[in-house]
PDB file of C-alpha atoms and ligand atoms in Angstrom:
ATOM      1  CA  MET A   1     147.555  48.920 151.628  1.00 46.00           C
ATOM      2  CA  ALA A   2     150.904  50.398 152.357  1.00 51.00           C
ATOM      3  CA  ASP A   3     151.538  51.112 155.867  1.00 56.00           C
ATOM      4  CA  THR A   4     151.584  54.795 155.975  1.00 56.00           C
ATOM      5  CA  LYS A   5     152.254  54.965 159.834  1.00 62.00           C
ATOM      6  CA  ARG A   6     155.260  53.189 159.496  1.00 65.00           C
ATOM      7  CA  TYR A   7     156.610  54.704 156.093  1.00 70.00           C
ATOM      8  CA  GLY A   8     154.777  58.125 156.119  1.00 81.00           C
ATOM      9  CA  MET A   9     153.574  58.509 152.588  1.00 91.00           C
ATOM     10  CA  VAL A  10     152.743  56.808 149.429  1.00 94.00           C
ATOM     11  CA  LEU A  11     154.376  58.049 146.262  1.00 95.00           C
ATOM     12  CA  ASP A  12     153.799  57.141 142.362  1.00 97.00           C
ATOM     13  CA  LEU A  13     156.901  57.490 140.441  1.00 98.00           C
ATOM     14  CA  ASN A  14     157.488  56.961 136.631  1.00 98.00           C
ATOM     15  CA  VAL A  15     160.744  54.951 136.717  1.00 98.00           C
ATOM     16  CA  ASN A  16     161.359  53.159 133.092  1.00 98.00           C
ATOM     17  CA  GLY A  17     158.091  54.517 131.618  1.00 97.00           C
ATOM     18  CA  GLU A  18     156.020  52.829 134.238  1.00 97.00           C
ATOM     19  CA  THR A  19     153.954  54.014 137.018  1.00 98.00           C
ATOM     20  CA  ARG A  20     155.319  52.373 140.375  1.00 97.00           C
ATOM     21  CA  THR A  21     153.975  52.916 143.585  1.00 96.00           C
ATOM     22  CA  ALA A  22     156.420  52.962 146.920  1.00 93.00           C
ATOM     23  CA  ALA A  23     155.634  53.445 150.497  1.00 94.00           C
ATOM     24  CA  ILE A  24     158.537  55.799 151.699  1.00 95.00           C
ATOM     25  CA  ARG A  25     159.750  57.947 154.332  1.00 94.00           C
ATOM     26  CA  PRO A  26     160.324  61.525 153.564  1.00 93.00           C
ATOM     27  CA  ALA A  27     164.214  60.911 154.208  1.00 95.00           C
ATOM     28  CA  ASP A  28     164.272  58.101 151.944  1.00 97.00           C
ATOM     29  CA  LEU A  29     166.932  58.177 149.018  1.00 98.00           C
ATOM     30  CA  LEU A  30     166.129  57.415 145.202  1.00 98.00           C
ATOM     31  CA  LEU A  31     168.728  54.989 145.411  1.00 98.00           C
ATOM     32  CA  ASP A  32     167.245  52.989 148.181  1.00 98.00           C
ATOM     33  CA  THR A  33     163.876  53.207 146.838  1.00 98.00           C
ATOM     34  CA  LEU A  34     164.818  52.080 143.375  1.00 98.00           C
ATOM     35  CA  ARG A  35     166.494  48.895 144.834  1.00 98.00           C
ATOM     36  CA  ASP A  36     164.620  48.124 147.977  1.00 97.00           C
ATOM     37  CA  SER A  37     161.050  48.916 146.728  1.00 97.00           C
ATOM     38  CA  PHE A  38     161.382  48.590 143.225  1.00 98.00           C
ATOM     39  CA  GLY A  39     164.025  45.802 143.147  1.00 98.00           C
ATOM     40  CA  LEU A  40     165.928  47.552 140.462  1.00 98.00           C
ATOM     41  CA  THR A  41     169.348  46.689 141.695  1.00 98.00           C
ATOM     42  CA  GLY A  42     171.290  47.713 138.747  1.00 98.00           C
ATOM     43  CA  THR A  43     171.658  50.959 140.418  1.00 98.00           C
ATOM     44  CA  LYS A  44     174.766  50.506 142.687  1.00 98.00           C
ATOM     45  CA  PRO A  45     175.264  52.027 145.992  1.00 98.00           C
ATOM     46  CA  GLY A  46     178.888  53.002 146.497  1.00 98.00           C
ATOM     47  CA  CYS A  47     180.096  55.814 148.584  1.00 98.00           C
ATOM     48  CA  ARG A  48     176.540  56.920 148.964  1.00 98.00           C
ATOM     49  CA  ASN A  49     178.094  60.569 149.160  1.00 97.00           C
ATOM     50  CA  GLY A  50     177.998  61.752 145.754  1.00 98.00           C
ATOM     51  CA  ASP A  51     181.459  60.892 144.770  1.00 97.00           C
ATOM     52  CA  CYS A  52     181.659  57.893 143.122  1.00 98.00           C
ATOM     53  CA  GLY A  53     178.788  57.826 140.432  1.00 98.00           C
ATOM     54  CA  ALA A  54     177.922  54.246 141.029  1.00 98.00           C
ATOM     55  CA  CYS A  55     174.398  55.137 141.736  1.00 98.00           C
ATOM     56  CA  THR A  56     173.812  57.426 138.534  1.00 98.00           C
ATOM     57  CA  VAL A  57     170.240  57.446 136.878  1.00 98.00           C
ATOM     58  CA  LEU A  58     168.491  59.893 134.394  1.00 98.00           C
ATOM     59  CA  VAL A  59     165.915  61.939 135.817  1.00 98.00           C
ATOM     60  CA  ASP A  60     164.065  63.884 133.045  1.00 97.00           C
ATOM     61  CA  GLY A  61     167.061  62.715 131.033  1.00 96.00           C
ATOM     62  CA  MET A  62     169.788  64.172 132.879  1.00 97.00           C
ATOM     63  CA  PRO A  63     172.174  62.112 134.818  1.00 98.00           C
ATOM     64  CA  MET A  64     171.701  62.483 138.878  1.00 98.00           C
ATOM     65  CA  LYS A  65     173.623  60.756 141.685  1.00 98.00           C
ATOM     66  CA  SER A  66     170.650  58.842 143.306  1.00 98.00           C
ATOM     67  CA  CYS A  67     172.364  58.948 146.714  1.00 98.00           C
ATOM     68  CA  LEU A  68     172.228  62.398 146.687  1.00 98.00           C
ATOM     69  CA  MET A  69     168.489  62.754 145.649  1.00 98.00           C
ATOM     70  CA  LEU A  70     165.323  62.237 147.925  1.00 98.00           C
ATOM     71  CA  THR A  71     162.651  60.019 146.440  1.00 98.00           C
ATOM     72  CA  VAL A  72     160.114  62.598 147.242  1.00 97.00           C
ATOM     73  CA  GLU A  73     162.208  64.791 145.000  1.00 97.00           C
ATOM     74  CA  ALA A  74     161.646  62.427 141.946  1.00 98.00           C
ATOM     75  CA  ALA A  75     157.938  62.853 141.979  1.00 96.00           C
ATOM     76  CA  GLY A  76     156.646  64.121 138.672  1.00 97.00           C
ATOM     77  CA  THR A  77     159.632  63.610 136.845  1.00 98.00           C
ATOM     78  CA  LYS A  78     160.884  60.415 134.706  1.00 98.00           C
ATOM     79  CA  VAL A  79     163.318  58.432 135.991  1.00 98.00           C
ATOM     80  CA  THR A  80     165.499  55.864 133.924  1.00 98.00           C
ATOM     81  CA  SER A  81     167.448  53.309 135.938  1.00 98.00           C
ATOM     82  CA  ILE A  82     170.004  50.937 133.982  1.00 98.00           C
ATOM     83  CA  GLU A  83     167.034  48.519 133.593  1.00 98.00           C
ATOM     84  CA  GLY A  84     165.637  50.970 131.122  1.00 97.00           C
ATOM     85  CA  LEU A  85     168.309  50.681 128.713  1.00 95.00           C
ATOM     86  CA  HIS A  86     168.286  47.651 126.366  1.00 89.00           C
ATOM     87  CA  ASP A  87     171.367  46.995 124.174  1.00 89.00           C
ATOM     88  CA  THR A  88     171.874  50.571 123.509  1.00 92.00           C
ATOM     89  CA  GLU A  89     174.978  51.824 121.369  1.00 92.00           C
ATOM     90  CA  VAL A  90     176.630  52.823 124.926  1.00 94.00           C
ATOM     91  CA  GLN A  91     176.478  49.201 126.393  1.00 95.00           C
ATOM     92  CA  ARG A  92     177.398  47.526 122.917  1.00 94.00           C
ATOM     93  CA  ALA A  93     180.758  49.866 123.184  1.00 94.00           C
ATOM     94  CA  PHE A  94     181.470  48.757 126.435  1.00 95.00           C
ATOM     95  CA  VAL A  95     181.475  45.072 125.527  1.00 95.00           C
ATOM     96  CA  GLU A  96     183.305  45.765 122.183  1.00 95.00           C
ATOM     97  CA  LYS A  97     186.031  47.591 124.300  1.00 95.00           C
ATOM     98  CA  PHE A  98     186.330  45.697 127.111  1.00 95.00           C
ATOM     99  CA  ALA A  99     185.290  48.825 129.223  1.00 95.00           C
ATOM    100  CA  PHE A 100     184.533  46.794 132.574  1.00 93.00           C
ATOM    101  CA  GLN A 101     186.391  44.483 134.882  1.00 94.00           C
ATOM    102  CA  CYS A 102     184.339  43.732 137.841  1.00 96.00           C
ATOM    103  CA  GLY A 103     181.473  45.753 136.459  1.00 96.00           C
ATOM    104  CA  TYR A 104     180.164  47.345 139.766  1.00 97.00           C
ATOM    105  CA  CYS A 105     180.975  50.867 138.135  1.00 97.00           C
ATOM    106  CA  THR A 106     179.412  50.080 134.928  1.00 97.00           C
ATOM    107  CA  PRO A 107     175.718  50.912 135.397  1.00 98.00           C
ATOM    108  CA  GLY A 108     176.625  54.227 136.552  1.00 98.00           C
ATOM    109  CA  PHE A 109     179.033  54.893 133.774  1.00 98.00           C
ATOM    110  CA  ILE A 110     176.582  53.715 131.300  1.00 97.00           C
ATOM    111  CA  MET A 111     173.911  56.082 132.158  1.00 98.00           C
ATOM    112  CA  ASN A 112     176.268  59.359 132.341  1.00 97.00           C
ATOM    113  CA  ILE A 113     177.542  58.314 128.869  1.00 96.00           C
ATOM    114  CA  TYR A 114     174.303  57.710 127.672  1.00 95.00           C
ATOM    115  CA  ALA A 115     173.328  61.230 128.507  1.00 96.00           C
ATOM    116  CA  LEU A 116     176.226  62.668 127.195  1.00 95.00           C
ATOM    117  CA  ALA A 117     176.047  61.110 123.714  1.00 93.00           C
ATOM    118  CA  ARG A 118     172.316  62.419 123.657  1.00 91.00           C
ATOM    119  CA  ILE A 119     173.242  65.700 125.117  1.00 93.00           C
ATOM    120  CA  HIS A 120     176.722  66.171 123.440  1.00 92.00           C
ATOM    121  CA  PRO A 121     177.257  63.802 120.499  1.00 90.00           C
ATOM    122  CA  ASP A 122     180.249  65.765 118.809  1.00 90.00           C
ATOM    123  CA  ALA A 123     181.802  66.292 122.463  1.00 92.00           C
ATOM    124  CA  ASP A 124     185.428  66.726 122.531  1.00 92.00           C
ATOM    125  CA  GLN A 125     188.037  65.878 124.643  1.00 90.00           C
ATOM    126  CA  ALA A 126     187.762  68.256 127.244  1.00 94.00           C
ATOM    127  CA  THR A 127     184.072  67.678 127.344  1.00 94.00           C
ATOM    128  CA  ILE A 128     184.431  63.939 127.935  1.00 94.00           C
ATOM    129  CA  THR A 129     187.011  64.204 130.476  1.00 93.00           C
ATOM    130  CA  ASP A 130     184.716  66.494 132.202  1.00 95.00           C
ATOM    131  CA  TRP A 131     181.632  64.037 131.968  1.00 94.00           C
ATOM    132  CA  LEU A 132     183.858  61.227 132.934  1.00 95.00           C
ATOM    133  CA  GLN A 133     184.826  62.705 136.238  1.00 95.00           C
ATOM    134  CA  SER A 134     181.584  62.346 137.939  1.00 96.00           C
ATOM    135  CA  ASN A 135     182.377  58.533 137.824  1.00 97.00           C
ATOM    136  CA  ILE A 136     185.123  56.480 139.386  1.00 97.00           C
ATOM    137  CA  CYS A 137     186.332  52.964 138.475  1.00 96.00           C
ATOM    138  CA  ARG A 138     188.055  51.059 141.347  1.00 94.00           C
ATOM    139  CA  CYS A 139     189.594  48.539 138.770  1.00 94.00           C
ATOM    140  CA  THR A 140     190.942  51.846 136.734  1.00 85.00           C
ATOM    141  CA  GLY A 141     189.587  50.659 133.510  1.00 82.00           C
ATOM    142  CA  TYR A 142     189.442  54.213 132.465  1.00 91.00           C
ATOM    143  CA  GLU A 143     191.367  53.834 129.010  1.00 92.00           C
ATOM    144  CA  GLU A 144     188.933  51.141 127.671  1.00 95.00           C
ATOM    145  CA  ILE A 145     185.865  53.569 129.128  1.00 95.00           C
ATOM    146  CA  HIS A 146     187.275  56.452 127.325  1.00 94.00           C
ATOM    147  CA  GLN A 147     187.776  54.209 124.209  1.00 93.00           C
ATOM    148  CA  ALA A 148     184.117  53.242 124.464  1.00 94.00           C
ATOM    149  CA  VAL A 149     183.036  56.907 124.847  1.00 95.00           C
ATOM    150  CA  VAL A 150     184.765  58.120 122.144  1.00 93.00           C
ATOM    151  CA  SER A 151     183.372  54.877 119.793  1.00 92.00           C
ATOM    152  CA  VAL A 152     179.501  55.729 120.823  1.00 91.00           C
ATOM    153  CA  LEU A 153     179.775  59.502 120.359  1.00 89.00           C
ATOM    154  CA  GLY A 154     177.640  60.164 117.089  1.00 66.00           C
ATOM    155  CA  ARG A 155     176.487  56.765 116.642  1.00 70.00           C
ATOM    156  CA  LEU A 156     173.570  57.090 118.826  1.00 59.00           C
ATOM    157  CA  SER A 157     170.579  57.162 116.484  1.00 50.00           C
ATOM    158  CA  SER A 158     167.842  59.460 116.795  1.00 47.00           C
ATOM    159  CA  ALA A 159     165.649  56.249 116.927  1.00 43.00           C
ATOM    160  CA  GLU A 160     167.539  54.862 119.993  1.00 49.00           C
ATOM    161  CA  CYS A 161     167.209  58.284 121.659  1.00 47.00           C
ATOM    162  CA  LEU A 162     163.567  57.983 121.193  1.00 40.00           C
ATOM    163  CA  SER A 163     163.211  54.411 122.647  1.00 42.00           C
ATOM    164  CA  VAL A 164     164.644  55.430 126.016  1.00 41.00           C
ATOM    165  CA  LYS A 165     161.966  56.274 128.354  1.00 40.00           C
ATOM    166  CA  PRO A 166     163.836  59.066 130.376  1.00 41.00           C
TER     167      PRO A 166
HETATM  168  S1  LIG B   1     176.586  55.906 145.585  1.00 69.68           S
HETATM  169 FE1  LIG B   1     175.956  57.699 144.736  1.00 69.68          FE
HETATM  170  S2  LIG B   1     177.828  59.035 143.936  1.00 69.68           S
HETATM  171 FE2  LIG B   1     178.347  56.912 145.086  1.00 69.68          FE
HETATM  172  S1  LIG B   2     185.090  47.724 136.579  1.00 69.68           S
HETATM  173 FE1  LIG B   2     185.508  47.499 138.482  1.00 69.68          FE
HETATM  174  S2  LIG B   2     184.736  49.425 139.638  1.00 69.68           S
HETATM  175 FE2  LIG B   2     185.107  49.597 137.503  1.00 69.68          FE
END
């Protein structure tokens, strides 16, 4: 039985297609609940200020910086973390184009680009540049990341879209 005196509330969340239960405090961030309560450490803490994008997840299919979202705000939504994507076109493109170095920013980029490819499969350069602005790579691998985006756009099959559990 969760310690509600200490944590304040118990919440059910839909994460990667499964219902998970967490004992949380009202001020807990989705980023911390994913990592600390559910062990989904692929979602990375960076700036914790909404600037770097390392913590990006999908909430009802839209990219969201999980350091800017309270866990309670995720109630009733479908959250997808990097662990919810398996061998997608985006991940394959990152490997093919060597679009990572240390890899710390990579999960956030992949979540954001996955959403871009689903929502704007015919994105032009301006749209790609606009979307990539929400993620920072401290290894400055932007050229390879850009190449990965270009290679994946239009390749994301509808079957693959449906296989994701946003
Ligand atoms: S940790 Fe969330 S945007 Fe940097
Ligand atoms: S690959 Fe190191 S921060 Fe992007």
